[in-house]
Amino acid sequence: MNEHSADAVWHVDRRCTNCDVARQLAPGLVAEVDGRSSVVRQPRTDAEEKALYAAAFACHTRSIRRGARGPDPDFDPFPLRLSEHVHLCGHNSRHTAGANSYLLRRPDGNLMMIDTPRWSSTLATRYAALGPITDVLLTHRDHAAHGREYADRFGARLWIHEGDLAAAPDADAVLRGTEPVEIAGGVTAHPLPGHTRGSVLYLADETYCFSGDSFYWSRTDGDIAVAESVTWYSVKELAASLARTAPRVRFEWLLPGHGDRKRLPADEFARRMHDLAGRTGRLSPRPVDFTALRW
């Protein structure tokens, strides 16, 4: 695809909040320019065109446009398969600051939703087409929007930690304390206070780590990172949580709410988690600053 008519040129409009989601889904096509995402190259292949459609349907501000129009619904790829057992929900919500959410398939064919996309009954039908969804797992208060709607639509249990219960006071299951809890076969909740008082890490099958906003893969650092500049509760508590939790967890996929995803051997992630706990322990509290995030 070497030439583009005006109505087929991809671009990002001024509503972009620099959330990084489009850059995760269309690397090399979308990049950060002057503090927001920008289409830096038009697609040349069908695969690149599909990547931009995925970015467009994930964007929480609907800022990624093809000409003057929004993307054609016929090209919506979500839920998008990431692995045999995990799908990315897409359709990120303004009410969760554009966070990613996921569907986790269990051995019995049921699924769990981790955090939530924007609410839509039509989207709920699309997700439910993958199989029965039995649980909606909230990683923390910032991602609680739409949890009740999806749980009610699926007939699922809504989970949250007591530290963030004010964000979902009608939750069906409340995690307490700081010790890990097996909430289903092969799925363990690890309370991880720090980013918020009630942040939780969900581990599945010693393979998948749904980290919420507690930590993520930073392309800038080429490593796991904590979002120290947007730690709402306590970076000192986050350091203590990581020191307690890092030796207990093994995984091959890091699947955060914000920041990039990454797959590595479990031993490699174990080493990096140990190092992350040490680095976080040396951090000092700082004012909240969204512009300081190292995507």
Coordinates of N, CA and C in Angstrom, one line a residue, residues 36-249:
R36 N 2.0 12.8 23.0 CA 0.8 12.0 22.6 C 1.1 11.0 21.5
S37 N 0.2 10.1 21.2 CA 0.4 9.2 20.2 C 0.2 9.8 18.8
S38 N 1.0 9.4 17.8 CA 0.8 9.9 16.5 C 1.1 8.7 15.5
V39 N 0.4 8.7 14.4 CA 0.7 7.7 13.3 C 1.9 8.2 12.6
V40 N 3.0 7.5 12.7 CA 4.2 8.0 12.1 C 4.5 7.3 10.8
R41 N 3.7 6.3 10.4 CA 3.8 5.7 9.1 C 2.5 5.0 8.8
Q42 N 2.1 5.1 7.5 CA 0.9 4.5 7.1 C 1.1 3.0 6.8
P43 N 0.1 2.1 7.0 CA 0.3 0.7 6.9 C 0.7 0.3 5.4
R44 N 1.5 -0.7 5.3 CA 2.0 -1.2 4.0 C 1.5 -2.6 3.7
T45 N 1.0 -3.3 4.7 CA 0.5 -4.6 4.5 C -0.8 -4.8 5.2
D46 N -1.5 -5.9 4.9 CA -2.8 -6.2 5.5 C -2.6 -6.4 7.0
A47 N -1.5 -7.0 7.4 CA -1.2 -7.2 8.9 C -1.1 -5.8 9.6
E48 N -0.4 -4.9 8.9 CA -0.3 -3.5 9.5 C -1.6 -2.8 9.6
E49 N -2.4 -3.0 8.6 CA -3.7 -2.4 8.6 C -4.6 -3.0 9.7
K50 N -4.5 -4.3 10.0 CA -5.2 -4.9 11.0 C -4.7 -4.4 12.4
A51 N -3.4 -4.1 12.5 CA -2.8 -3.6 13.8 C -3.4 -2.3 14.1
L52 N -3.6 -1.4 13.1 CA -4.1 -0.1 13.3 C -5.6 -0.2 13.6
Y53 N -6.3 -1.1 13.0 CA -7.7 -1.3 13.4 C -7.8 -1.8 14.9
A54 N -6.9 -2.7 15.3 CA -6.9 -3.1 16.7 C -6.7 -1.9 17.6
A55 N -5.7 -1.0 17.3 CA -5.4 0.2 18.1 C -6.6 1.1 18.1
A56 N -7.3 1.2 17.0 CA -8.5 2.1 16.9 C -9.6 1.6 17.8
F57 N -9.8 0.3 17.8 CA -10.9 -0.2 18.6 C -10.6 -0.4 20.1
A58 N -9.3 -0.3 20.4 CA -8.9 -0.3 21.8 C -8.9 1.1 22.4
C59 N -8.6 2.1 21.6 CA -8.4 3.5 22.1 C -9.6 4.0 22.9
H60 N -9.4 4.5 24.1 CA -10.5 4.8 25.0 C -11.1 6.2 24.6
T61 N -10.4 7.0 23.9 CA -10.9 8.3 23.4 C -11.4 8.3 22.0
R62 N -11.3 7.1 21.3 CA -11.7 7.0 19.9 C -10.9 8.0 19.0
S63 N -9.6 8.2 19.4 CA -8.8 9.2 18.7 C -8.2 8.7 17.4
I64 N -8.2 7.4 17.2 CA -7.5 6.9 16.0 C -8.5 6.8 14.9
R65 N -8.2 7.5 13.9 CA -9.2 7.7 12.8 C -8.6 7.3 11.4
R66 N -9.5 6.8 10.6 CA -9.1 6.5 9.2 C -9.8 7.5 8.3
G67 N -9.1 8.6 7.9 CA -9.8 9.7 7.3 C -10.6 10.4 8.3
A68 N -11.8 10.9 7.8 CA -12.7 11.6 8.7 C -13.6 10.7 9.6
R69 N -13.5 9.4 9.3 CA -14.4 8.5 9.9 C -13.8 7.7 11.0
G70 N -14.6 7.1 11.9 CA -14.1 6.1 12.8 C -13.9 4.8 12.1
P71 N -13.3 3.8 12.7 CA -13.0 2.5 12.1 C -14.3 1.8 11.7
D72 N -14.2 1.0 10.7 CA -15.4 0.2 10.2 C -15.6 -0.9 11.2
P73 N -16.8 -1.0 11.8 CA -17.0 -2.1 12.8 C -16.8 -3.5 12.3
D74 N -16.8 -3.7 11.0 CA -16.6 -5.0 10.5 C -15.1 -5.5 10.7
F75 N -14.2 -4.5 11.0 CA -12.8 -4.9 11.3 C -12.4 -4.9 12.7
D76 N -13.4 -4.9 13.6 CA -13.2 -5.0 15.0 C -12.6 -6.4 15.4
P77 N -11.4 -6.5 15.9 CA -10.8 -7.8 16.1 C -11.0 -8.3 17.5
F78 N -11.7 -7.6 18.4 CA -11.8 -8.0 19.8 C -13.0 -8.8 20.1
P79 N -12.9 -9.8 21.0 CA -11.7 -10.1 21.8 C -10.6 -10.7 21.0
L80 N -9.4 -10.2 21.3 CA -8.2 -10.6 20.5 C -7.4 -11.6 21.2
R81 N -7.2 -12.7 20.6 CA -6.4 -13.8 21.2 C -5.0 -13.5 21.4
L82 N -4.4 -13.6 22.6 CA -3.0 -13.4 22.9 C -2.3 -14.7 23.1
S83 N -3.0 -15.7 23.6 CA -2.4 -17.0 23.8 C -3.5 -18.0 23.8
E84 N -3.2 -19.2 24.1 CA -4.3 -20.3 24.1 C -5.3 -20.0 25.1
H85 N -4.9 -19.3 26.2 CA -5.9 -19.1 27.3 C -6.3 -17.7 27.6
V86 N -5.7 -16.7 26.9 CA -6.0 -15.3 27.3 C -6.4 -14.5 26.0
H87 N -7.4 -13.8 26.2 CA -7.8 -12.8 25.1 C -7.8 -11.4 25.7
L88 N -7.4 -10.4 24.9 CA -7.5 -9.0 25.2 C -8.8 -8.5 24.9
C89 N -9.5 -7.8 25.8 CA -10.9 -7.4 25.6 C -10.9 -6.2 24.6
G90 N -9.9 -5.3 24.6 CA -10.0 -4.1 23.8 C -11.1 -3.2 24.3
H91 N -11.5 -2.2 23.5 CA -12.6 -1.3 23.8 C -12.4 -0.7 25.2
N92 N -11.2 -0.2 25.4 CA -10.8 0.4 26.7 C -11.7 1.5 27.1
S93 N -11.9 1.8 28.4 CA -12.9 2.7 28.9 C -12.3 4.0 29.3
R94 N -12.9 5.1 29.1 CA -12.5 6.4 29.6 C -12.6 6.3 31.2
H95 N -13.5 5.5 31.7 CA -13.7 5.5 33.2 C -12.6 4.7 33.9
T96 N -11.7 4.0 33.2 CA -10.6 3.3 33.8 C -9.3 3.9 33.3
A97 N -9.3 5.1 32.8 CA -8.1 5.8 32.2 C -7.5 5.0 31.1
G98 N -8.4 4.3 30.4 CA -7.9 3.5 29.2 C -7.2 2.2 29.5
A99 N -7.5 1.6 30.6 CA -6.8 0.4 31.0 C -7.2 -0.8 30.2
N100 N -6.2 -1.7 30.0 CA -6.4 -2.9 29.3 C -7.2 -3.9 30.2
S101 N -8.0 -4.8 29.6 CA -8.7 -5.8 30.4 C -8.6 -7.1 29.6
Y102 N -8.8 -8.2 30.3 CA -8.5 -9.5 29.7 C -9.6 -10.6 30.0
L103 N -9.6 -11.6 29.2 CA -10.4 -12.8 29.5 C -9.5 -14.0 29.6
L104 N -9.6 -14.7 30.7 CA -8.8 -15.9 31.0 C -9.6 -17.1 31.0
R105 N -9.3 -18.0 30.1 CA -10.0 -19.3 29.9 C -9.5 -20.3 30.9
R106 N -10.4 -21.0 31.6 CA -10.0 -22.1 32.5 C -10.1 -23.4 31.9
P107 N -9.6 -24.5 32.5 CA -9.6 -25.8 31.9 C -11.0 -26.4 31.7
D108 N -12.0 -25.9 32.5 CA -13.4 -26.4 32.3 C -14.1 -25.7 31.2
G109 N -13.5 -24.7 30.5 CA -14.1 -24.0 29.5 C -14.7 -22.7 29.9
N110 N -14.8 -22.5 31.2 CA -15.3 -21.2 31.7 C -14.2 -20.1 31.6
L111 N -14.6 -18.9 31.7 CA -13.7 -17.8 31.6 C -13.8 -16.8 32.8
M112 N -12.8 -16.1 33.1 CA -12.8 -15.0 34.1 C -12.4 -13.7 33.3
M113 N -13.1 -12.6 33.7 CA -12.7 -11.3 33.1 C -11.8 -10.6 34.2
I114 N -10.7 -10.1 33.8 CA -9.8 -9.3 34.7 C -9.9 -7.9 34.3
D115 N -10.4 -7.1 35.2 CA -10.7 -5.6 34.9 C -11.7 -5.5 33.8
T116 N -12.1 -4.4 33.4 CA -13.3 -4.2 32.5 C -13.0 -3.3 31.3
P117 N -13.5 -3.7 30.2 CA -13.6 -2.7 29.1 C -14.8 -1.8 29.3
R118 N -15.0 -0.9 28.3 CA -16.2 0.0 28.5 C -17.4 -0.9 28.4
W119 N -18.4 -0.4 29.1 CA -19.7 -1.2 29.2 C -20.5 -1.0 27.9
S120 N -20.9 -2.2 27.4 CA -21.8 -2.2 26.2 C -22.4 -3.6 26.2
S121 N -23.8 -3.7 26.1 CA -24.4 -5.0 26.1 C -24.0 -5.7 24.9
T122 N -23.8 -5.0 23.8 CA -23.3 -5.7 22.6 C -21.9 -6.3 22.8
L123 N -21.0 -5.6 23.4 CA -19.7 -6.1 23.7 C -19.8 -7.3 24.7
A124 N -20.7 -7.2 25.7 CA -20.8 -8.3 26.6 C -21.3 -9.6 25.9
T125 N -22.1 -9.4 24.9 CA -22.5 -10.6 24.1 C -21.4 -11.2 23.3
R126 N -20.5 -10.3 22.8 CA -19.3 -10.8 22.1 C -18.4 -11.6 23.0
Y127 N -18.2 -11.0 24.2 CA -17.3 -11.7 25.1 C -17.9 -13.0 25.6
A128 N -19.1 -13.0 25.9 CA -19.8 -14.2 26.4 C -19.8 -15.3 25.3
A129 N -19.7 -15.0 24.1 CA -19.7 -16.0 23.0 C -18.5 -16.9 23.1
L130 N -17.4 -16.5 23.9 CA -16.3 -17.3 24.1 C -16.5 -18.5 25.1
G131 N -17.6 -18.3 25.9 CA -17.9 -19.3 26.9 C -18.5 -18.6 28.1
P132 N -18.9 -19.4 29.1 CA -19.5 -18.8 30.3 C -18.4 -18.1 31.1
I133 N -18.8 -16.8 31.5 CA -17.8 -16.0 32.3 C -18.3 -16.0 33.7
T134 N -17.5 -16.6 34.6 CA -18.0 -16.9 36.0 C -17.6 -15.9 37.0
D135 N -16.5 -15.1 36.7 CA -16.0 -14.2 37.7 C -15.4 -12.9 37.0
V136 N -15.6 -11.8 37.6 CA -15.0 -10.5 37.2 C -14.0 -10.1 38.3
L137 N -12.8 -10.1 38.0 CA -11.7 -9.9 39.0 C -11.2 -8.4 38.8
L138 N -11.4 -7.6 39.8 CA -10.9 -6.2 39.8 C -9.5 -6.2 40.4
T139 N -8.6 -5.6 39.7 CA -7.2 -5.5 40.3 C -7.1 -4.3 41.3
H140 N -8.0 -3.3 41.2 CA -7.9 -2.2 42.1 C -9.0 -1.2 41.8
R141 N -9.2 -0.2 42.6 CA -10.3 0.8 42.5 C -10.3 1.5 41.2
D142 N -9.2 1.8 40.6 CA -9.1 2.6 39.4 C -9.8 1.9 38.2
H143 N -9.9 0.6 38.3 CA -10.4 -0.2 37.2 C -11.8 -0.8 37.5
A144 N -12.4 -0.3 38.5 CA -13.7 -0.9 39.0 C -14.9 -0.5 38.1
A145 N -14.8 0.5 37.3 CA -15.9 1.0 36.5 C -16.4 -0.2 35.7
H146 N -17.7 -0.3 35.6 CA -18.4 -1.3 34.7 C -18.4 -2.8 35.3
G147 N -17.7 -2.9 36.4 CA -17.6 -4.3 37.0 C -18.9 -4.9 37.3
R148 N -19.8 -4.1 37.9 CA -21.1 -4.6 38.3 C -22.0 -4.9 37.1
E149 N -21.9 -4.0 36.1 CA -22.7 -4.3 34.8 C -22.3 -5.6 34.2
Y150 N -21.0 -5.8 34.1 CA -20.5 -7.0 33.4 C -20.8 -8.3 34.3
A151 N -20.6 -8.2 35.6 CA -20.9 -9.3 36.5 C -22.4 -9.7 36.4
D152 N -23.3 -8.7 36.4 CA -24.7 -9.0 36.3 C -25.1 -9.5 35.0
R153 N -24.5 -9.0 33.9 CA -24.8 -9.5 32.6 C -24.4 -11.0 32.4
F154 N -23.2 -11.3 33.0 CA -22.7 -12.7 32.9 C -23.3 -13.6 34.0
G155 N -23.9 -13.1 35.0 CA -24.2 -13.9 36.2 C -23.0 -14.4 36.9
A156 N -22.0 -13.5 37.0 CA -20.7 -13.8 37.5 C -20.5 -13.1 38.9
R157 N -19.5 -13.6 39.6 CA -19.1 -13.0 40.9 C -18.2 -11.8 40.6
L158 N -18.4 -10.7 41.4 CA -17.5 -9.6 41.3 C -16.6 -9.6 42.5
W159 N -15.2 -9.5 42.2 CA -14.2 -9.6 43.2 C -13.5 -8.2 43.4
I160 N -13.2 -7.9 44.6 CA -12.3 -6.7 44.9 C -11.7 -6.9 46.3
H161 N -10.6 -6.2 46.6 CA -10.0 -6.2 47.9 C -10.7 -5.2 48.8
E162 N -10.7 -5.6 50.1 CA -11.3 -4.7 51.1 C -10.7 -3.3 51.1
G163 N -9.5 -3.2 50.7 CA -8.8 -1.8 50.7 C -9.4 -0.9 49.7
D164 N -10.0 -1.4 48.7 CA -10.6 -0.6 47.6 C -12.1 -0.8 47.5
L165 N -12.7 -1.4 48.6 CA -14.1 -1.8 48.6 C -15.1 -0.6 48.3
A166 N -14.7 0.6 48.6 CA -15.5 1.8 48.3 C -15.8 2.0 46.9
A167 N -14.9 1.4 46.0 CA -15.1 1.5 44.6 C -16.1 0.5 44.0
A168 N -16.4 -0.6 44.8 CA -17.3 -1.6 44.4 C -18.0 -2.2 45.6
P169 N -18.7 -1.3 46.3 CA -19.3 -1.8 47.6 C -20.3 -2.9 47.5
D170 N -20.8 -3.2 46.3 CA -21.7 -4.3 46.1 C -21.0 -5.5 45.6
A171 N -19.7 -5.6 45.7 CA -18.9 -6.8 45.3 C -19.5 -8.1 45.9
D172 N -19.4 -9.2 45.2 CA -19.9 -10.4 45.7 C -18.8 -11.2 46.6
A173 N -17.5 -10.9 46.3 CA -16.5 -11.6 47.0 C -15.4 -10.5 47.3
V174 N -15.0 -10.5 48.6 CA -14.1 -9.5 49.1 C -12.8 -10.1 49.6
L175 N -11.7 -9.8 49.0 CA -10.4 -10.3 49.5 C -10.0 -9.4 50.7
R176 N -9.3 -10.1 51.6 CA -8.9 -9.4 52.8 C -7.4 -9.7 53.2
G177 N -6.8 -8.7 53.9 CA -5.4 -9.0 54.4 C -4.4 -8.9 53.2
T178 N -3.3 -9.5 53.5 CA -2.1 -9.4 52.5 C -1.7 -10.8 52.1
E179 N -2.3 -11.9 52.6 CA -1.8 -13.2 52.3 C -2.5 -13.7 51.0
P180 N -1.8 -14.5 50.2 CA -2.4 -15.0 48.9 C -3.6 -15.9 49.2
V181 N -4.6 -15.9 48.3 CA -5.8 -16.7 48.4 C -6.1 -17.3 47.1
E182 N -6.3 -18.7 47.1 CA -6.7 -19.4 45.9 C -8.2 -19.1 45.7
I183 N -8.5 -18.5 44.6 CA -10.0 -18.1 44.4 C -10.6 -19.1 43.5
A184 N -9.9 -19.9 42.8 CA -10.4 -20.9 41.9 C -9.2 -21.8 41.6
G185 N -9.5 -23.0 41.0 CA -8.4 -23.9 40.7 C -7.3 -23.3 39.8
G186 N -6.1 -23.2 40.3 CA -5.0 -22.6 39.5 C -5.0 -21.1 39.5
V187 N -5.9 -20.4 40.2 CA -5.9 -19.0 40.2 C -5.8 -18.5 41.6
T188 N -4.8 -17.6 41.8 CA -4.5 -17.1 43.2 C -4.5 -15.6 43.1
A189 N -5.1 -15.0 44.1 CA -5.1 -13.5 44.3 C -4.0 -13.2 45.3
H190 N -3.1 -12.3 45.0 CA -2.0 -11.9 45.9 C -2.3 -10.4 46.2
P191 N -2.8 -10.1 47.3 CA -3.0 -8.6 47.7 C -1.6 -7.9 47.6
L192 N -1.6 -6.7 47.0 CA -0.4 -6.0 46.7 C -0.6 -4.5 47.0
P193 N -0.9 -4.1 48.2 CA -1.1 -2.7 48.5 C 0.1 -1.9 48.1
G194 N -0.1 -0.7 47.5 CA 0.9 0.2 47.1 C 0.4 1.2 46.1
H195 N 0.1 0.7 44.9 CA -0.5 1.6 43.9 C -1.8 2.2 44.5
T196 N -2.6 1.3 45.0 CA -3.8 1.7 45.8 C -3.7 0.8 47.1
R197 N -4.5 1.2 48.1 CA -4.6 0.4 49.3 C -5.0 -1.1 49.0
G198 N -5.9 -1.2 48.0 CA -6.5 -2.6 47.7 C -6.0 -3.2 46.4
S199 N -4.9 -2.8 45.9 CA -4.4 -3.4 44.7 C -4.2 -4.9 44.9
V200 N -4.4 -5.7 43.8 CA -4.3 -7.2 43.8 C -3.6 -7.6 42.6
L201 N -2.8 -8.6 42.7 CA -2.2 -9.3 41.6 C -2.9 -10.7 41.4
Y202 N -3.3 -11.0 40.2 CA -3.9 -12.3 40.0 C -2.9 -13.2 39.2
L203 N -2.6 -14.4 39.7 CA -1.7 -15.4 39.1 C -2.5 -16.6 38.6
A204 N -2.3 -17.0 37.4 CA -3.0 -18.2 36.9 C -2.0 -19.2 36.4
D205 N -2.1 -20.4 36.9 CA -1.4 -21.6 36.4 C 0.1 -21.4 36.3
E206 N 0.7 -20.6 37.2 CA 2.1 -20.2 37.2 C 2.6 -19.8 35.8
T207 N 1.6 -19.2 35.1 CA 1.9 -18.8 33.7 C 1.5 -17.3 33.5
Y208 N 0.4 -16.9 33.9 CA -0.2 -15.6 33.6 C -0.2 -14.7 34.8
C209 N 0.3 -13.5 34.7 CA 0.3 -12.6 35.8 C -0.4 -11.3 35.4
F210 N -1.6 -11.1 36.0 CA -2.4 -9.9 35.7 C -2.1 -8.9 36.8
S211 N -1.3 -7.9 36.5 CA -0.7 -7.1 37.5 C -1.4 -5.8 37.8
G212 N -2.5 -5.5 37.1 CA -3.2 -4.3 37.3 C -2.2 -3.1 37.0
D213 N -2.2 -2.1 37.9 CA -1.2 -1.0 37.8 C -0.1 -1.1 38.7
S214 N 0.2 -2.3 39.3 CA 1.2 -2.4 40.3 C 2.6 -2.4 39.6
F215 N 2.7 -3.1 38.5 CA 4.0 -3.0 37.7 C 3.6 -3.5 36.3
Y216 N 4.6 -3.2 35.3 CA 4.3 -3.4 33.9 C 5.6 -3.5 33.2
W217 N 5.6 -3.8 31.9 CA 6.8 -3.9 31.1 C 7.1 -2.5 30.5
S218 N 8.2 -1.9 30.8 CA 8.5 -0.6 30.2 C 9.4 -0.8 29.0
R219 N 9.0 -0.4 27.9 CA 9.8 -0.5 26.7 C 11.0 0.5 26.8
T220 N 10.8 1.6 27.5 CA 11.9 2.5 27.7 C 13.1 1.9 28.5
D221 N 12.7 1.2 29.6 CA 13.7 0.6 30.4 C 14.1 -0.8 29.9
G222 N 13.3 -1.4 29.1 CA 13.6 -2.8 28.7 C 13.5 -3.7 29.9
D223 N 12.5 -3.5 30.8 CA 12.5 -4.2 32.1 C 11.1 -4.0 32.7
I224 N 10.9 -4.7 33.8 CA 9.7 -4.5 34.6 C 9.9 -3.2 35.3
A225 N 8.8 -2.4 35.5 CA 8.8 -1.1 36.2 C 7.6 -0.9 37.0
V226 N 7.7 -0.1 38.0 CA 6.5 0.3 38.8 C 6.2 1.8 38.3
A227 N 5.0 2.1 38.4 CA 4.6 3.5 38.0 C 4.7 4.4 39.2
E228 N 5.9 4.6 39.6 CA 6.1 5.4 40.8 C 5.5 6.8 40.8
S229 N 5.4 7.4 39.7 CA 4.9 8.7 39.6 C 3.3 8.8 39.7
V230 N 2.7 7.6 39.6 CA 1.2 7.6 39.8 C 0.9 6.5 40.9
T231 N 1.7 6.4 41.9 CA 1.4 5.6 43.0 C 0.5 6.3 44.0
W232 N -0.8 6.0 44.1 CA -1.7 6.8 44.8 C -1.6 6.6 46.3
Y233 N -1.3 5.4 46.7 CA -1.4 5.0 48.2 C 0.0 5.2 48.8
S234 N 1.0 4.3 48.5 CA 2.3 4.4 49.2 C 3.3 3.6 48.4
V235 N 4.4 4.3 48.0 CA 5.5 3.6 47.3 C 6.2 2.7 48.3
K236 N 6.2 3.1 49.6 CA 6.9 2.3 50.6 C 6.1 1.0 50.8
E237 N 4.7 1.1 50.8 CA 3.9 -0.1 50.9 C 4.1 -1.0 49.7
L238 N 4.2 -0.4 48.5 CA 4.4 -1.1 47.3 C 5.7 -1.9 47.4
A239 N 6.8 -1.3 47.9 CA 8.1 -2.0 48.0 C 7.9 -3.2 49.0
A240 N 7.2 -3.0 50.1 CA 7.0 -4.1 51.0 C 6.2 -5.2 50.4
S241 N 5.2 -4.8 49.6 CA 4.4 -5.8 48.9 C 5.2 -6.6 47.9
L242 N 6.0 -6.0 47.2 CA 6.9 -6.7 46.2 C 7.9 -7.6 46.9
A243 N 8.5 -7.1 48.0 CA 9.5 -7.9 48.7 C 8.8 -9.2 49.2
R244 N 7.5 -9.1 49.7 CA 6.8 -10.2 50.2 C 6.4 -11.2 49.1
T245 N 6.0 -10.6 47.9 CA 5.3 -11.4 46.9 C 6.3 -12.0 45.9
A246 N 7.3 -11.2 45.5 CA 8.2 -11.7 44.5 C 8.7 -13.1 44.6
P247 N 9.1 -13.6 45.8 CA 9.6 -14.9 46.0 C 8.5 -16.0 45.8
R248 N 7.2 -15.5 45.9 CA 6.1 -16.5 45.9 C 5.5 -16.7 44.5
V249 N 5.9 -15.9 43.5 CA 5.2 -16.0 42.2 C 6.1 -16.4 41.1

